[in-house]
Amino acid sequence: MSDKKCNVGVLASGRGSNFQAICEACRREEYPARAACLVTDNPEAGALRIAADYGVPGFVVPVAVGKGRLPGEAEEEMARICVEHRVDLVALAGFMRILKGPLLDRFGGRIINIHPALLPSFPGLHSSRQAVDYGVKVSGCTVHFVDRTIDGGAIILQSAVPVLDDDDEGTLINRIHVEEHKSYVRAIELFAQGRLKIEGRRVKIL
Ligand code: GRF
């Protein structure tokens, strides 16, 4: 991948601040990745506007059922869009669906996710509320490979932030977001440079 840019397909369901950070990094000539497409299950996703702003092709694959598992047909369609856009790496950025089939089959070992906690603590939803309620002193974000578990794949990068006495869910997540944007951009850069080596549960940075 050293002689060409790594094509990143981003899947996002919400406002898209991580997607925006990726788009911003991709504008830099020396950054080794480019945003190839944005795919969302949510026609209202802020990420769609960001895609338009940055000239990234954006696609809505509407899903009739509520949150949770992605129906096979929708995942098939998302995989098809990624293949069509020659995606090398799929980056989940606030994608609120659980992958089970076609994307994992097609892009095994080439899907990453960002989670707003220091995994394996506080997987799943509302991680920063869980962290505040539990009373931890440190939280942060994790970029990890996606496998068939929920938030359980091999960890690429983590970045910590303090949890302050007067934090609530909102103030903590804002602090975590700042770290997320840096960590996700860095993890994609490392992947694009071919510097991530998975050895069992451990990801070595070469
Ligand atoms: C982030 O906190 C990310 O860790 C989680 O969903 C959130 C997405 O935020 N998976 P944004 O849409 O990128 O602003």
Tab-separated table of N, CA and C and ligand atoms in Angstrom, residues 12-20 47 50 92-96 113-117 124 127 140-142 151 173 176-177 180-181 184, ligand 1:
chain	number	residue	atom	x	y	z
A	12	ALA	N	-21.081	5.434	9.217
A	12	ALA	CA	-21.446	6.283	10.350
A	12	ALA	C	-22.960	6.437	10.401
A	13	SER	N	-23.491	6.522	11.610
A	13	SER	CA	-24.944	6.685	11.759
A	13	SER	C	-25.335	8.066	12.285
A	14	GLY	N	-24.374	8.839	12.776
A	14	GLY	CA	-24.745	10.049	13.503
A	14	GLY	C	-24.108	11.318	12.995
A	15	ARG	N	-23.639	12.138	13.946
A	15	ARG	CA	-23.214	13.491	13.565
A	15	ARG	C	-21.936	13.492	12.740
A	16	GLY	N	-21.037	12.514	12.976
A	16	GLY	CA	-19.910	12.354	12.070
A	16	GLY	C	-18.669	13.159	12.411
A	17	SER	N	-18.445	13.485	13.691
A	17	SER	CA	-17.243	14.279	14.000
A	17	SER	C	-15.963	13.476	13.754
A	18	ASN	N	-16.006	12.168	13.983
A	18	ASN	CA	-14.823	11.352	13.665
A	18	ASN	C	-14.618	11.283	12.152
A	19	PHE	N	-15.706	11.140	11.424
A	19	PHE	CA	-15.612	11.136	9.957
A	19	PHE	C	-15.003	12.448	9.474
A	20	GLN	N	-15.419	13.553	10.076
A	20	GLN	CA	-14.874	14.853	9.675
A	20	GLN	C	-13.369	14.927	9.947
A	47	ALA	N	-23.283	13.086	9.180
A	47	ALA	CA	-22.137	12.638	8.382
A	47	ALA	C	-22.387	12.830	6.880
A	50	ILE	N	-21.386	16.293	5.935
A	50	ILE	CA	-19.920	16.386	5.952
A	50	ILE	C	-19.350	15.760	4.676
A	92	LEU	N	-15.515	2.118	11.053
A	92	LEU	CA	-16.814	2.396	11.687
A	92	LEU	C	-16.627	3.609	12.585
A	93	ALA	N	-17.454	4.621	12.368
A	93	ALA	CA	-17.298	5.867	13.125
A	93	ALA	C	-18.669	6.272	13.658
A	94	GLY	N	-19.032	5.673	14.793
A	94	GLY	CA	-20.368	5.941	15.321
A	94	GLY	C	-21.421	5.225	14.501
A	95	PHE	N	-21.096	4.024	14.036
A	95	PHE	CA	-22.054	3.214	13.275
A	95	PHE	C	-22.818	2.356	14.268
A	96	MET	N	-24.142	2.579	14.339
A	96	MET	CA	-24.934	2.016	15.447
A	96	MET	C	-25.536	0.654	15.121
A	113	ASN	N	-12.905	0.026	14.405
A	113	ASN	CA	-13.974	0.775	15.078
A	113	ASN	C	-13.340	1.671	16.138
A	114	ILE	N	-14.046	2.736	16.475
A	114	ILE	CA	-13.616	3.551	17.616
A	114	ILE	C	-14.699	3.495	18.681
A	115	HIS	N	-14.231	3.325	19.929
A	115	HIS	CA	-15.170	3.176	21.042
A	115	HIS	C	-14.799	4.180	22.134
A	116	PRO	N	-15.793	4.868	22.720
A	116	PRO	CA	-15.479	5.932	23.685
A	116	PRO	C	-15.265	5.444	25.119
A	117	ALA	N	-14.382	4.484	25.288
A	117	ALA	CA	-13.981	4.004	26.626
A	117	ALA	C	-12.697	3.210	26.459
A	124	GLY	N	-20.270	-1.573	24.588
A	124	GLY	CA	-21.688	-1.327	24.317
A	124	GLY	C	-22.029	0.150	24.339
A	127	SER	N	-21.162	4.449	27.089
A	127	SER	CA	-19.930	4.126	27.828
A	127	SER	C	-19.532	5.213	28.801
A	140	GLY	N	-11.353	7.114	28.380
A	140	GLY	CA	-10.632	7.442	27.152
A	140	GLY	C	-11.290	6.804	25.953
A	141	CYS	N	-10.487	6.486	24.949
A	141	CYS	CA	-11.039	5.877	23.741
A	141	CYS	C	-10.135	4.739	23.280
A	142	THR	N	-10.742	3.867	22.496
A	142	THR	CA	-10.036	2.687	21.982
A	142	THR	C	-10.328	2.560	20.491
A	151	ASP	N	-17.355	-5.043	20.406
A	151	ASP	CA	-16.282	-4.232	20.988
A	151	ASP	C	-15.154	-5.087	21.570
A	173	ILE	N	-17.761	12.897	27.684
A	173	ILE	CA	-17.716	12.483	26.270
A	173	ILE	C	-17.071	13.582	25.423
A	176	ILE	N	-13.453	13.075	25.723
A	176	ILE	CA	-13.043	11.862	25.001
A	176	ILE	C	-13.023	12.106	23.486
A	177	HIS	N	-14.002	12.868	23.001
A	177	HIS	CA	-14.067	13.121	21.556
A	177	HIS	C	-12.789	13.757	21.026
A	180	GLU	N	-10.478	11.034	20.566
A	180	GLU	CA	-10.932	10.124	19.495
A	180	GLU	C	-10.454	10.602	18.134
A	181	HIS	N	-10.620	11.885	17.897
A	181	HIS	CA	-10.299	12.385	16.562
A	181	HIS	C	-8.820	12.183	16.251
A	184	TYR	N	-8.130	8.166	15.947
A	184	TYR	CA	-8.640	7.493	14.744
A	184	TYR	C	-7.793	7.850	13.520
B	1	GRF	C1	-17.994	8.284	19.100
B	1	GRF	O1	-17.960	8.601	20.461
B	1	GRF	C2	-17.504	6.889	18.852
B	1	GRF	O2	-16.547	6.475	19.765
B	1	GRF	C3	-18.751	6.066	19.018
B	1	GRF	O3	-19.774	6.843	18.465
B	1	GRF	C4	-19.427	8.225	18.569
B	1	GRF	C5	-19.564	8.825	17.213
B	1	GRF	O4	-19.411	10.220	17.254
B	1	GRF	N1	-18.590	4.764	18.412
B	1	GRF	P1	-19.324	11.034	15.908
B	1	GRF	O5	-20.581	10.705	15.087
B	1	GRF	O6	-18.089	10.611	15.180
B	1	GRF	O7	-19.298	12.468	16.304
